[in-house]
Each structure stands twice: as C-alpha cells, then as structure tokens.
Short mmCIF file of C-alpha atoms and ligand atoms in Angstrom, two decimals:
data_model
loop_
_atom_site.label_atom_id
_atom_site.label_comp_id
_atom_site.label_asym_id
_atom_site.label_seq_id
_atom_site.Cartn_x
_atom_site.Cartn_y
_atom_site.Cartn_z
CA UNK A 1 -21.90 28.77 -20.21
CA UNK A 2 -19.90 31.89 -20.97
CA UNK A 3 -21.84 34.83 -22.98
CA UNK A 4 -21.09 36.32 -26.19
CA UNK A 5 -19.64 39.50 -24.91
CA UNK A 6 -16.77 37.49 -22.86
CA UNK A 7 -15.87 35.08 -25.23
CA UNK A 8 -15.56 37.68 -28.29
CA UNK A 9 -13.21 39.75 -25.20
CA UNK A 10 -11.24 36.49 -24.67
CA UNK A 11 -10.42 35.80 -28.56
CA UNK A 12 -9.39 39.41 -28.45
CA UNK A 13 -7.12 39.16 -25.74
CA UNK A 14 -5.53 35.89 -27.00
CA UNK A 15 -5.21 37.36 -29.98
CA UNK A 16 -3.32 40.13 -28.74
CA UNK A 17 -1.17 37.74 -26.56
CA UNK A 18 -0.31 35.89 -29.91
CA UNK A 19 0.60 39.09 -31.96
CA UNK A 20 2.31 40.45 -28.62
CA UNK A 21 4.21 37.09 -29.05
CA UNK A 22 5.75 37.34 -32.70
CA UNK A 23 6.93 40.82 -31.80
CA UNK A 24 8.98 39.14 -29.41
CA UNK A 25 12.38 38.41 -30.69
CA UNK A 26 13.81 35.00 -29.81
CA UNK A 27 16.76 34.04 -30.98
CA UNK A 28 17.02 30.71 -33.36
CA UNK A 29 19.24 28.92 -31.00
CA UNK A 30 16.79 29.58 -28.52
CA UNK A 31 13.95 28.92 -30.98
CA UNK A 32 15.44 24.99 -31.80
CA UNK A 33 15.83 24.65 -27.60
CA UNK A 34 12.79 25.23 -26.92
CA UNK A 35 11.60 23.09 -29.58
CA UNK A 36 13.56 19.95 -28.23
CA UNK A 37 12.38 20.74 -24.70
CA UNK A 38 8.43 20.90 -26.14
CA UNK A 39 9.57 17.19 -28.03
CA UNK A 40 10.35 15.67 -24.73
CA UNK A 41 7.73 16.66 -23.33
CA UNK A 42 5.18 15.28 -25.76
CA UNK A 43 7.30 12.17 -25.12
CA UNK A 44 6.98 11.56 -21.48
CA UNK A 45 3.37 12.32 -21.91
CA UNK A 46 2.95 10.18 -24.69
CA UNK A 47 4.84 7.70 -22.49
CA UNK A 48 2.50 8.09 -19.72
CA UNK A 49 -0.81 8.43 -21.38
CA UNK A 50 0.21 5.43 -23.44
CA UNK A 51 0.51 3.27 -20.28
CA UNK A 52 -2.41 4.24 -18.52
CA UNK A 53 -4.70 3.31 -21.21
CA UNK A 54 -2.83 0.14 -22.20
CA UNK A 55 -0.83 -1.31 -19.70
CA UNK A 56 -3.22 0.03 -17.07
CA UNK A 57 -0.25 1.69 -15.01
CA UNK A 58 -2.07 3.98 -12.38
CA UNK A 59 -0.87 5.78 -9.72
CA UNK A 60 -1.30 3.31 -6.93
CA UNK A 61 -3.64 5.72 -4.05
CA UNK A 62 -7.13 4.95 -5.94
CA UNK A 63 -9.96 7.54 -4.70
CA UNK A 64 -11.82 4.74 -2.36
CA UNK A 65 -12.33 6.16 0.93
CA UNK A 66 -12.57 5.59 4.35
CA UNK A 67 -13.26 7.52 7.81
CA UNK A 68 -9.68 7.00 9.68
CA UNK A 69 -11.50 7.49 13.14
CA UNK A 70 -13.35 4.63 12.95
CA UNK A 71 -10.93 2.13 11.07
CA UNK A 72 -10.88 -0.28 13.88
CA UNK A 73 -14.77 -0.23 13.70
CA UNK A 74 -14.98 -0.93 9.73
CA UNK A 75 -15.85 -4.62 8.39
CA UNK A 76 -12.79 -4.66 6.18
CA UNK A 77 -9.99 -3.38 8.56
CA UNK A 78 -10.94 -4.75 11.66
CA UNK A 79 -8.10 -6.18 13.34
CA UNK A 80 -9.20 -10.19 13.16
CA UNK A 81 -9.55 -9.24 9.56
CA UNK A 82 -5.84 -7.82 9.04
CA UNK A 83 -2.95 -9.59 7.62
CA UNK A 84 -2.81 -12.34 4.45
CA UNK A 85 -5.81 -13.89 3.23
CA UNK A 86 -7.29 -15.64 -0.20
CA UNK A 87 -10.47 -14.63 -1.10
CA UNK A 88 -12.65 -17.25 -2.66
CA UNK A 89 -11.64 -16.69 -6.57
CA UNK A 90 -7.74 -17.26 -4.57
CA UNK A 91 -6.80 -13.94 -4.97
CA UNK A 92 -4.16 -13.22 -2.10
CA UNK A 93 -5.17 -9.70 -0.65
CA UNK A 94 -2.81 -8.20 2.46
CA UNK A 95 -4.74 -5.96 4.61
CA UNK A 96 -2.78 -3.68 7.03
CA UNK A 97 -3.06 -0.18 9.03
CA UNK A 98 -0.56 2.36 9.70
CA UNK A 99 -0.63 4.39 12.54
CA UNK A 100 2.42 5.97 14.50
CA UNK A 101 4.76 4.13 14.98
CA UNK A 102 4.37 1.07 13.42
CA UNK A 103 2.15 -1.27 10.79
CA UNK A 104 -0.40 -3.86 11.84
CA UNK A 105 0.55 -6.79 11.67
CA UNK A 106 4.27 -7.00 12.32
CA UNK A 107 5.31 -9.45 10.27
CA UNK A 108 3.79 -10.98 6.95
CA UNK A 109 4.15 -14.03 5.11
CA UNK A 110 3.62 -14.27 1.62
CA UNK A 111 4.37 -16.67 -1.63
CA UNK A 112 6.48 -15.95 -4.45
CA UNK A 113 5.72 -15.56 -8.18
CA UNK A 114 1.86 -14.26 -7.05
CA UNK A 115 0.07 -11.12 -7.47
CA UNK A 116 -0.72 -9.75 -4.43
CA UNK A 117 -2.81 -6.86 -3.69
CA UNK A 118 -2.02 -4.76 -1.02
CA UNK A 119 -4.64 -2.58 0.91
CA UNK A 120 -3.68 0.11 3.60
CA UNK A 121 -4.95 2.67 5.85
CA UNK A 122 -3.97 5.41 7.98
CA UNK A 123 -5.75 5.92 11.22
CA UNK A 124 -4.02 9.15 12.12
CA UNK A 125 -1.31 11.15 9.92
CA UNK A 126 0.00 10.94 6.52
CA UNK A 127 2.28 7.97 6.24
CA UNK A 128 4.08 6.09 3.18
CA UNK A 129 5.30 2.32 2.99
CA UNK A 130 8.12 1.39 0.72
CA UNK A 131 9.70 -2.03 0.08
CA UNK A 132 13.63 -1.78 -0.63
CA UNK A 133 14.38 -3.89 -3.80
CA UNK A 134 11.26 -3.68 -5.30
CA UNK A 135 9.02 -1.22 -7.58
CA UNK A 136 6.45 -1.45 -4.70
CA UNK A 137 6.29 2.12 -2.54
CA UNK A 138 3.24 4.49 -2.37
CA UNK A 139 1.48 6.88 0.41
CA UNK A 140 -1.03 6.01 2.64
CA UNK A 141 -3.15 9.34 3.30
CA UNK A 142 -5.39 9.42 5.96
CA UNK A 143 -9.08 9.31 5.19
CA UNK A 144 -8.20 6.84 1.82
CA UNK A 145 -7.80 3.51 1.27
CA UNK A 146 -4.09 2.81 -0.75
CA UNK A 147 -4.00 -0.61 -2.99
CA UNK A 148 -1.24 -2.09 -4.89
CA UNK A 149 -0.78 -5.26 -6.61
CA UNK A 150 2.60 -6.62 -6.64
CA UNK A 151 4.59 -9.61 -7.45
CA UNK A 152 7.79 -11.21 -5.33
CA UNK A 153 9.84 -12.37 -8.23
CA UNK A 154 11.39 -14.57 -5.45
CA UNK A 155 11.64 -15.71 -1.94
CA UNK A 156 13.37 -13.66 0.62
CA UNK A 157 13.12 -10.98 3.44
CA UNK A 158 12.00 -7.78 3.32
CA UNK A 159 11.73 -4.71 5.02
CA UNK A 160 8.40 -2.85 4.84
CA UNK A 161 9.04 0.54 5.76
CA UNK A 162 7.18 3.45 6.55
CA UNK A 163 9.07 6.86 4.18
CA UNK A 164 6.71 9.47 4.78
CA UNK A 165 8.02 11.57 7.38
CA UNK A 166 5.19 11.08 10.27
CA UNK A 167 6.78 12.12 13.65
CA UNK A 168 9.51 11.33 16.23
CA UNK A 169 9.48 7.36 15.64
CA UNK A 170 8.98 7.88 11.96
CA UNK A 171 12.53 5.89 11.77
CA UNK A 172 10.94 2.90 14.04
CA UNK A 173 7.86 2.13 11.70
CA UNK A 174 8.44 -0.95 9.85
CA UNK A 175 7.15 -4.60 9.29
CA UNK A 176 8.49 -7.51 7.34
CA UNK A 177 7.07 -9.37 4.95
CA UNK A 178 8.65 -13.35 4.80
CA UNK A 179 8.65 -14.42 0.58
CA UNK A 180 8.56 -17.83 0.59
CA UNK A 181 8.22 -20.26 -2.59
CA UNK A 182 4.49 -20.96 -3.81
CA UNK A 183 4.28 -24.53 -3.24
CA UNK A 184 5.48 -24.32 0.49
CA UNK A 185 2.99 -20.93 0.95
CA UNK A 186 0.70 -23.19 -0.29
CA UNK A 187 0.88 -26.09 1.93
CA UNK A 188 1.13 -24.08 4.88
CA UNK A 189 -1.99 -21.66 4.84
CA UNK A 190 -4.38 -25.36 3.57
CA UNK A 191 -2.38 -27.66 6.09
CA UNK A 192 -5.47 -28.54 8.37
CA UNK A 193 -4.33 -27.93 11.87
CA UNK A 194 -3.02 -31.06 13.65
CA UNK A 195 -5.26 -32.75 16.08
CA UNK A 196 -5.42 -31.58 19.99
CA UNK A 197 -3.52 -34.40 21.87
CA UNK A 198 -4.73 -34.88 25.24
CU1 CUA B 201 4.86 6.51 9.42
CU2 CUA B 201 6.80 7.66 8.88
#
C-alpha cells in the first residue's frame, strides 16, 4: 500500500511529465508515424492475447518443474520409462532427456494424424529441440519440464535436433523420430509378441 504523501507526489510528477510532453514539438508527419506504429502494435497484441484465451496457443515451456540432478532418479523420467507410450485414456505421450550430446532415446516411432505430447528434460545445460518441417521447436531449460503437443500431418522421417547452442558437440545432438501411418502404428505397439519357439 503506498501512502497519501507518495501518491499525491506521483500524480504530480506525471502530471508534469504530461505537460512537459505537449511542450514538446513533434512534427505531424511524425505525429501520424507514430500513430501507425502504436496501431500495429495493438494488433499483434490483440493477435496474441486473442489466441491465448481462445485458441489456447501458449508458449510451449509450462512452469512444471523438476530437479535436473536427479532426473534419472524421478518416477516419470526414468530411463525404462522413456520413449513412446499410450496412457490409459490412449493419449500418446513421448518422454525424452537431453543431456550433452545427444537425446534419450535415439530414435522414435510415432503414428501420423495423432496428437502427441511431447515431454523433455535437461539434466545438465540449457538445450533446445527443433523438428525441420514442422511448427514443433521449443527450449528445454534445465531444472523444467518442456511439453508440446503436436500432430504429424503425415508419415515420414525426421530429424529431431538439438538448436540451442550447448557446447562442442552441440552440432552432434540429434534423434529421429520414424512417422508412420495410424493403422500400421497401431498394429505394431498391440501386436502381442510372437510365441518363444524352442
Ligand atoms: Cu544440446 Cu545444443
């Protein structure tokens, strides 16, 4: 709570910045310029504010975090517990660490056409993971847990690749993630296994 005394000083001073302001001569040119440059800028935030609270566009690195020391040690990001998996409502969720150089696990394989949520985590340095051809790219900063949810439009190969600048073998850190088309994802991951022959 601010006191009476300082906030009767602050109107005064703002009030003196104002008048201080129309002595000011700025010329009309200048005057329509700067009106324009105000306009977009109530545009892109009226862009931006519009999709966060409608279309529920975020940026991706949610505040969810995690002690990077002991990774290995947590339920979630143990390494048995890395890679693609469904959960039981058949979400797909894609659990992976970065640490220099490289991401765990190597390579990925994933269906096409599906939302898939995407959970990292640094165990050492500041890294970022970027996949060419697609709106998917954001940083994974040590100490927080980074989540996307993305969708393969269709099947292919890509490159998963670290673009934070993280050391010497910054240039060596990638995976790759395998698209492949629902119905074969499908069958694959519920195929029981075949029989042992002896
Ligand atoms: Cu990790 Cu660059």
């Amino acid at each position: 709570m601010q006191t009476e005394p300082t906030q009767s000083k602050n109107i005064l001073l703002l009030r003196e910045f104002v008048s201080y302001l129309r002595t000011l001569h700025i010329d009309t040119l200048e005057q329509k310029w700067i009106a324009i440059a105000m306009m977009i800028i109530a545009f892109l935030v009226g862009i931006i504010t519009v999709d966060a609270l409608f279309h529920g566009i975020n940026p991706p690195s949610k505040v969810e975090t995690i002690d990077s020391a002991s990774v290995h040690l947590s339920k979630e990001f143990a390494e048995d517990n890395l890679g693609v998996q469904r959960d039981n409502s058949g979400k797909i969720i894609v659990r992976m660490v970065a640490l220099r150089y490289s991401f765990i696990p190597k390579h990925l394989e994933v269906p096409a056409e599906t939302p898939i949520t995407f959970r990292w985590v640094s165990t050492d340095v500041l890294h970022g993971v970027n996949i060419p051809m697609t709106n998917m790219s954001t940083m994974i900063v040590p100490g927080y847990v980074a989540e996307v949810t993305t969708t393969f439009p269709k099947p292919g190969e890509y490159p998963l690749l670290c673009n934070e600048y993280c050391g010497l073998g910054h240039n060596h850190m990638w995976s790759t993630i395998a698209v492949i088309a629902k119905e074969e994802w499908v069958a694959k991951t519920t195929a029981t296994p075949p029989a042992l022959t002896k």
